[in-house]
mmCIF file of N, CA and C in Angstrom:
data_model
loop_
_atom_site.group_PDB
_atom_site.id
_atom_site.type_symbol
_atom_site.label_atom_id
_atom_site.label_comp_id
_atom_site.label_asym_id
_atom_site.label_seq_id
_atom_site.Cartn_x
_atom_site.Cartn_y
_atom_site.Cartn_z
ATOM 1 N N UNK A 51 47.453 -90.622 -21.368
ATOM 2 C CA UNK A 51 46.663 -89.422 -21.153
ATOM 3 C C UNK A 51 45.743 -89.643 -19.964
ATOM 4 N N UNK A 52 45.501 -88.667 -18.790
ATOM 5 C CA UNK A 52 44.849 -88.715 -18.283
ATOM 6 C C UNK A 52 43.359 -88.857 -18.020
ATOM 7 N N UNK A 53 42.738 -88.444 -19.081
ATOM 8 C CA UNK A 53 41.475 -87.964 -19.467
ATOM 9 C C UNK A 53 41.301 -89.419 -19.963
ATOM 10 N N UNK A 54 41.948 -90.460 -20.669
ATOM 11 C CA UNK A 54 41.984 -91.664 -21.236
ATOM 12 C C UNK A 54 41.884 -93.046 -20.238
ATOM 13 N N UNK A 55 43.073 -92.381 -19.311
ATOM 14 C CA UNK A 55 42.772 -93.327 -18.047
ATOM 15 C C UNK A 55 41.736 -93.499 -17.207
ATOM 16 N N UNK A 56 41.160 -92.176 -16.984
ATOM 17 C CA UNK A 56 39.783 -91.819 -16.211
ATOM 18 C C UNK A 56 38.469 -92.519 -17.094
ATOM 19 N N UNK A 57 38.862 -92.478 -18.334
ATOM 20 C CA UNK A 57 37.420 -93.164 -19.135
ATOM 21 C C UNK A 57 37.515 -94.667 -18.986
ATOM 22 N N UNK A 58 38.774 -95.199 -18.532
ATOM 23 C CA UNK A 58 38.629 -96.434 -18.780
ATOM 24 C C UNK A 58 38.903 -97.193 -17.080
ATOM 25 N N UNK A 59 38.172 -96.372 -16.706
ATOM 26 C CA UNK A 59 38.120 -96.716 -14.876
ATOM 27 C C UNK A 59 39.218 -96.734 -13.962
ATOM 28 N N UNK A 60 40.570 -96.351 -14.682
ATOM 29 C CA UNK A 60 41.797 -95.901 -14.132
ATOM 30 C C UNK A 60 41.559 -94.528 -13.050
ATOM 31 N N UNK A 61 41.909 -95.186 -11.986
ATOM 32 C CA UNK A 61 41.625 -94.177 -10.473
ATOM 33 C C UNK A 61 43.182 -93.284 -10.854
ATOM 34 N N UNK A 62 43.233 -92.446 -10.670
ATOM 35 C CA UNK A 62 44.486 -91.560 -10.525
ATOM 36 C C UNK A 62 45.651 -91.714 -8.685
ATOM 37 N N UNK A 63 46.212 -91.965 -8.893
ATOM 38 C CA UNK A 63 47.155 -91.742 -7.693
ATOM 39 C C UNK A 63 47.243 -90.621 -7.416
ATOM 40 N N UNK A 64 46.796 -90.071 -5.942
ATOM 41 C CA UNK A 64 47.647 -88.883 -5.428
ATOM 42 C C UNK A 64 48.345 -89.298 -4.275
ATOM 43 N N UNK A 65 49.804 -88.500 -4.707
ATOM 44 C CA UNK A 65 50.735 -88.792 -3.470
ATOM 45 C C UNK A 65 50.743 -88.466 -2.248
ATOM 46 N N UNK A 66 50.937 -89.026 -1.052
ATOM 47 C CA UNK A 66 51.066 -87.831 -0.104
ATOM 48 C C UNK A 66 52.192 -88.332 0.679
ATOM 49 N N UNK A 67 52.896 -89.788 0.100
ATOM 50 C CA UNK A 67 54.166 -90.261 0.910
ATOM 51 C C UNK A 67 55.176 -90.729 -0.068
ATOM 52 N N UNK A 68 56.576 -90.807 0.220
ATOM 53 C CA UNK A 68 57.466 -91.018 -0.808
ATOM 54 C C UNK A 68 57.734 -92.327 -0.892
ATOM 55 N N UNK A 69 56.937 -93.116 0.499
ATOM 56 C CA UNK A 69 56.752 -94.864 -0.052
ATOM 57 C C UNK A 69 55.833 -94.698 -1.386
ATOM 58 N N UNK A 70 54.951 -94.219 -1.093
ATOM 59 C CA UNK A 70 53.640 -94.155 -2.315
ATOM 60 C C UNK A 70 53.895 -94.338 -3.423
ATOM 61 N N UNK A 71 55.072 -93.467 -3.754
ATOM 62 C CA UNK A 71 55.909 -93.004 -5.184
ATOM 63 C C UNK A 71 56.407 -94.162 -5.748
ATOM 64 N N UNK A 72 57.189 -95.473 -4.366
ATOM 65 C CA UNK A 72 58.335 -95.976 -5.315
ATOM 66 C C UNK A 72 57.604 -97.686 -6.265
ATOM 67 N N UNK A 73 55.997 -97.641 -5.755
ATOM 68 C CA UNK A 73 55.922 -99.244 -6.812
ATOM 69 C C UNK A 73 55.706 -98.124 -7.913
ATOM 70 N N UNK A 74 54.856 -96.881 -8.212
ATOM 71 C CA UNK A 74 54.358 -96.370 -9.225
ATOM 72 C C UNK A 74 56.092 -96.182 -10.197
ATOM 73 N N UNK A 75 56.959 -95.783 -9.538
ATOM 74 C CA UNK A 75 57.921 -95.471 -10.059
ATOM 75 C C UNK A 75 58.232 -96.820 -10.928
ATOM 76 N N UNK A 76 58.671 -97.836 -10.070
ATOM 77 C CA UNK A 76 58.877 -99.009 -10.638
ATOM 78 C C UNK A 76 58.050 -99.574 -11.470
ATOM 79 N N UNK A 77 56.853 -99.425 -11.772
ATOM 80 C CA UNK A 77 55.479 -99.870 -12.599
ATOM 81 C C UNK A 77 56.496 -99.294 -13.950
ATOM 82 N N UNK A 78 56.113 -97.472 -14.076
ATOM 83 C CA UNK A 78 56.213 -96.727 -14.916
ATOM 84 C C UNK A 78 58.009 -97.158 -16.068
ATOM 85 N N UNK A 79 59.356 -97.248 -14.907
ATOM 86 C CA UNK A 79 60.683 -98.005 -15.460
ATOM 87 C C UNK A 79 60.237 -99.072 -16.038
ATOM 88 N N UNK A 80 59.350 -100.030 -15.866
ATOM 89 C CA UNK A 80 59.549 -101.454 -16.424
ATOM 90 C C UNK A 80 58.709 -101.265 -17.888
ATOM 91 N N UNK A 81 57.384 -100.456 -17.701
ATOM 92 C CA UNK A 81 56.659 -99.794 -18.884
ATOM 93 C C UNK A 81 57.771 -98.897 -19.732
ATOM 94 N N UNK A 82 58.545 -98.544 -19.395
ATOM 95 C CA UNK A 82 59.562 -98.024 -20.683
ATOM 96 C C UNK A 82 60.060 -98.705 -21.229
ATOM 97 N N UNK A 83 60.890 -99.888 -20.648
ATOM 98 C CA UNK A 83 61.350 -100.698 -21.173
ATOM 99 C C UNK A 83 60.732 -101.458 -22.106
ATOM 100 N N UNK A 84 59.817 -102.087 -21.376
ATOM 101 C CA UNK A 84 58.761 -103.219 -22.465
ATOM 102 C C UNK A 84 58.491 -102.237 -23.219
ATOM 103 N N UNK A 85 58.372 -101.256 -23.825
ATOM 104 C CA UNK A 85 57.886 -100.357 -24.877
ATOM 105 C C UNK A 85 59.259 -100.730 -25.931
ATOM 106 N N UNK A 86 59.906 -100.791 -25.398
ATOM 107 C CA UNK A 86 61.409 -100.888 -26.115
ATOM 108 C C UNK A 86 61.646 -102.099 -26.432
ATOM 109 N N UNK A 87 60.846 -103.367 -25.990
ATOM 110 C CA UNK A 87 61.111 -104.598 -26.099
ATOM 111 C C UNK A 87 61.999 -105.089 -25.330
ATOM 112 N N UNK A 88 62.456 -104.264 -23.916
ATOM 113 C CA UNK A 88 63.537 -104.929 -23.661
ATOM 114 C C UNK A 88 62.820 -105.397 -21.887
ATOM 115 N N UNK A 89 63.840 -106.385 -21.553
ATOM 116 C CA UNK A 89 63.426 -107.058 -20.667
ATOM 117 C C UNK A 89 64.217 -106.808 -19.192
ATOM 118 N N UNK A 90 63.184 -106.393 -18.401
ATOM 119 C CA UNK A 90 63.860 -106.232 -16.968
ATOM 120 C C UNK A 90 63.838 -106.999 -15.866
ATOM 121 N N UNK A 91 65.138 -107.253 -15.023
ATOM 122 C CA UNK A 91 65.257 -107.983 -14.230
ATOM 123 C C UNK A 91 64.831 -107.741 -12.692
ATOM 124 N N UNK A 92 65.246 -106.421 -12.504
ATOM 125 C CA UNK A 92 65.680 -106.112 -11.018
ATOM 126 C C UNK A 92 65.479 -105.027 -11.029
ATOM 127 N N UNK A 93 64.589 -104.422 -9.842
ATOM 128 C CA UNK A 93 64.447 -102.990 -9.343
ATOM 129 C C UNK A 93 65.076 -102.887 -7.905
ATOM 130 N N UNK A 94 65.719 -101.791 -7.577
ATOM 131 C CA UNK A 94 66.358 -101.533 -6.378
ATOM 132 C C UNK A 94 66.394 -99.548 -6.038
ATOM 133 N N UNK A 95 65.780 -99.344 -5.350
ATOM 134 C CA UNK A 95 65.471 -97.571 -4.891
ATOM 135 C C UNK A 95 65.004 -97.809 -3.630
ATOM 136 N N UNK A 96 65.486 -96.304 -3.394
ATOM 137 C CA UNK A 96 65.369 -95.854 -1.846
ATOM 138 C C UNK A 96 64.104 -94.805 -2.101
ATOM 139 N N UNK A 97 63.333 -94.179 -1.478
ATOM 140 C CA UNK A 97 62.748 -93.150 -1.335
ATOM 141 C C UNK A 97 62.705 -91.780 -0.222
ATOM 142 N N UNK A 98 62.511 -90.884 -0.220
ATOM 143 C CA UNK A 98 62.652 -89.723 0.789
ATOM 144 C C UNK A 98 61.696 -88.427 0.196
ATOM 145 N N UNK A 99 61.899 -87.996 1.199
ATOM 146 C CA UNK A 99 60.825 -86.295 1.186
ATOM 147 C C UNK A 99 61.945 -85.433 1.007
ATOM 148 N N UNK A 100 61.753 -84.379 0.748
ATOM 149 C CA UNK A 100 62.991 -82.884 0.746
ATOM 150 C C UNK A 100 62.183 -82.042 0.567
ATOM 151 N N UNK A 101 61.871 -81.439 1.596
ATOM 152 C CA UNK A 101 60.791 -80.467 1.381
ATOM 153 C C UNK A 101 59.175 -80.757 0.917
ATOM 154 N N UNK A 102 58.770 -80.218 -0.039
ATOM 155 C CA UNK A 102 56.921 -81.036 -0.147
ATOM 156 C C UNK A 102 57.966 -81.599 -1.364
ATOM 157 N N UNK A 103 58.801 -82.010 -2.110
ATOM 158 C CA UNK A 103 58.890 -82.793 -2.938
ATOM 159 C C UNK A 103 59.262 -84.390 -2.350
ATOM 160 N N UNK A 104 58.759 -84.995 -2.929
ATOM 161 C CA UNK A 104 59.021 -86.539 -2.507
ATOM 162 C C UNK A 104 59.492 -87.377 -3.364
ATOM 163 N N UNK A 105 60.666 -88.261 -3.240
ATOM 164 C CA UNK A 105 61.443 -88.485 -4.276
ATOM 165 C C UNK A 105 62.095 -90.428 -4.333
ATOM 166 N N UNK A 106 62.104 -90.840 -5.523
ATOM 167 C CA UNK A 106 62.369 -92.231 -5.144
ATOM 168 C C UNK A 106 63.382 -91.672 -6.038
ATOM 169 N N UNK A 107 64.416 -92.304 -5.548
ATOM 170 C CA UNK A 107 65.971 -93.016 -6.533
ATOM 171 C C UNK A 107 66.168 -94.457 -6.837
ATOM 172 N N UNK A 108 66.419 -94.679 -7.890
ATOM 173 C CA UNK A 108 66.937 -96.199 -7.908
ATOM 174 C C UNK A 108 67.760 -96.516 -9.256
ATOM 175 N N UNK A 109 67.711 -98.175 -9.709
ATOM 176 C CA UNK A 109 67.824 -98.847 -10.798
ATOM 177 C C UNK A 109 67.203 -99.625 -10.810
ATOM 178 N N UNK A 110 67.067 -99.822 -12.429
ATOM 179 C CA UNK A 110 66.597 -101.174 -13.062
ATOM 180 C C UNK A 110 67.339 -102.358 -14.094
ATOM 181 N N UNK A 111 67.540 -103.402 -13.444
ATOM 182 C CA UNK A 111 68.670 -104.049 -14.938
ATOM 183 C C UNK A 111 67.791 -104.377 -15.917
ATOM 184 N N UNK A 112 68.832 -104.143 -17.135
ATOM 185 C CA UNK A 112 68.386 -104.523 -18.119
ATOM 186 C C UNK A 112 69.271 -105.451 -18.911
ATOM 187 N N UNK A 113 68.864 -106.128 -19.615
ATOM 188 C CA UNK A 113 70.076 -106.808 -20.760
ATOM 189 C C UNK A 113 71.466 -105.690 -21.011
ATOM 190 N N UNK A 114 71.731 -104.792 -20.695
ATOM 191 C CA UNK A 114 71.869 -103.760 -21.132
ATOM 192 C C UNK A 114 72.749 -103.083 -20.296
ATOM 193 N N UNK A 115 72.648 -103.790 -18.246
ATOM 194 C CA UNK A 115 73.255 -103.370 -17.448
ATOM 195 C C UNK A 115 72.083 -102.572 -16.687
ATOM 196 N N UNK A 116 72.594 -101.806 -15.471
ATOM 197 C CA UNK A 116 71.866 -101.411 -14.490
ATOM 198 C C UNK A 116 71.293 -99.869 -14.842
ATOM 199 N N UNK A 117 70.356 -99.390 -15.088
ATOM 200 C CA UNK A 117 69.914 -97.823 -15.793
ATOM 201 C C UNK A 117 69.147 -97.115 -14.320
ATOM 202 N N UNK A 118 69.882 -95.863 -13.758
ATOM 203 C CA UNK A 118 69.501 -95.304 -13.114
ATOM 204 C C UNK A 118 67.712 -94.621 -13.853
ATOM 205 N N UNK A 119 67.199 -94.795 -12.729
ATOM 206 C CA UNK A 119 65.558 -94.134 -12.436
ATOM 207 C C UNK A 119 65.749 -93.262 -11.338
ATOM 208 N N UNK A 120 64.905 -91.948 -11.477
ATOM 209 C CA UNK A 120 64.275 -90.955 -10.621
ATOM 210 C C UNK A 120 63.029 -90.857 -10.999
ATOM 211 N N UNK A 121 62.555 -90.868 -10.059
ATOM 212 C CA UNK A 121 60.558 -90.182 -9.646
ATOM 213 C C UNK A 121 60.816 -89.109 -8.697
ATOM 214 N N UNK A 122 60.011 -87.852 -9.197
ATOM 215 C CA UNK A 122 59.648 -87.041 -8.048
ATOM 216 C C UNK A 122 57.933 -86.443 -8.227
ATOM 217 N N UNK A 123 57.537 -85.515 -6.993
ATOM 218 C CA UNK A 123 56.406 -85.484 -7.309
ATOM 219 C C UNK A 123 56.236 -84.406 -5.966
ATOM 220 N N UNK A 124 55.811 -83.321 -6.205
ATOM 221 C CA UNK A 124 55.102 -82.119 -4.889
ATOM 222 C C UNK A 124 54.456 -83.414 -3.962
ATOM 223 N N UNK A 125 54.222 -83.516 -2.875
ATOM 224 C CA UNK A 125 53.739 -83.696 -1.995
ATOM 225 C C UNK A 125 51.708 -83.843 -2.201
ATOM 226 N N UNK A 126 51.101 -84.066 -1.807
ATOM 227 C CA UNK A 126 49.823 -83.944 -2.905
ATOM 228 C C UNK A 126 49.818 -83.821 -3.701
ATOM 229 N N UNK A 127 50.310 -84.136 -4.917
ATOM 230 C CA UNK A 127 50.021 -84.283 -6.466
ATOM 231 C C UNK A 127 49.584 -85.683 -6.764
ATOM 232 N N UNK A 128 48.578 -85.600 -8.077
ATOM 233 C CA UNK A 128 48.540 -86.784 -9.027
ATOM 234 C C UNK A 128 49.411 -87.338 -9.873
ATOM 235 N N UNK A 129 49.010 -88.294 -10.196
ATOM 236 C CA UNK A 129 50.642 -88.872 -11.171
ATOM 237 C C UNK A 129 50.736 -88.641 -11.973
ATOM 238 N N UNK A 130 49.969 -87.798 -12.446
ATOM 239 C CA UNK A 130 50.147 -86.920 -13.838
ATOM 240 C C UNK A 130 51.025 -85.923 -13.561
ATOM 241 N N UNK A 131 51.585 -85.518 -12.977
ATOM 242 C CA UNK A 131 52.407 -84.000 -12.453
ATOM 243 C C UNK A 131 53.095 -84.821 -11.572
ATOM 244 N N UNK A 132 53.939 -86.102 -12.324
ATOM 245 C CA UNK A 132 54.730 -86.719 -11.246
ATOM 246 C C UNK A 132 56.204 -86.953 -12.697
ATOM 247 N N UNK A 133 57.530 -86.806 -12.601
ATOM 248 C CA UNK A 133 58.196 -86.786 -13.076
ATOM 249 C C UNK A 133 59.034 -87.506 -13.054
ATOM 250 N N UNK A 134 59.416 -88.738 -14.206
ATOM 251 C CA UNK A 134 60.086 -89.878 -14.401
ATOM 252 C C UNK A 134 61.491 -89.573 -15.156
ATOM 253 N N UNK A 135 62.297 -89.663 -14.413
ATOM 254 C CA UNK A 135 63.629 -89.809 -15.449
ATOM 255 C C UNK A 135 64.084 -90.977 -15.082
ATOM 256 N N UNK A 136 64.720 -91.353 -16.701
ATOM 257 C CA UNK A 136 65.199 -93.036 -16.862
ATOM 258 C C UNK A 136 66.631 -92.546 -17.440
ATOM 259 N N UNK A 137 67.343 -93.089 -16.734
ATOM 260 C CA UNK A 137 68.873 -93.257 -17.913
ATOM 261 C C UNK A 137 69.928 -91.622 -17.554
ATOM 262 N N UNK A 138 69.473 -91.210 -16.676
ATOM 263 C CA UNK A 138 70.607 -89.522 -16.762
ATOM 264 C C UNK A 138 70.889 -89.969 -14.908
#
């Protein structure tokens, strides 16, 4: 929660480049995993702009094999209004 992060001296990210996007991206993939108990090896993504959206692609291995990740995010936004898909 945002409001949770801010109380506990967590600065918010705002984007304004699609390098910006790809450690947060990679932070956020490896935090799914360890939620799951499972253990990751390897991150590999590209990043790009398309319009004000800014976008990282990649993977992450897992015990499990290689699981596609997407991040996107408007162009000035916080990372709260930043959108993680794992696994599609």
């Amino acid at each position: 929660c945002a409001a949770a992060a801010q109380a506990q001296g967590h600065r918010e990210i705002e984007f304004s480049q699609a390098s910006e996007l790809m450690p947060w991206c990679q932070t956020e993939a490896k935090a799914h995993f360890a939620g799951k108990g499972e253990a990751t090896y390897q991150w590999s993504a590209n990043h790009y702009s398309k319009g004000n959206t800014l976008i990282v692609e990649g993977q992450i291995r897992t015990d499990k094999g290689d699981v596609p990740v997407t991040c996107r995010v408007a162009r000035g936004a916080r990372e709260r209004y930043a959108v993680v898909e794992i696994g599609k």
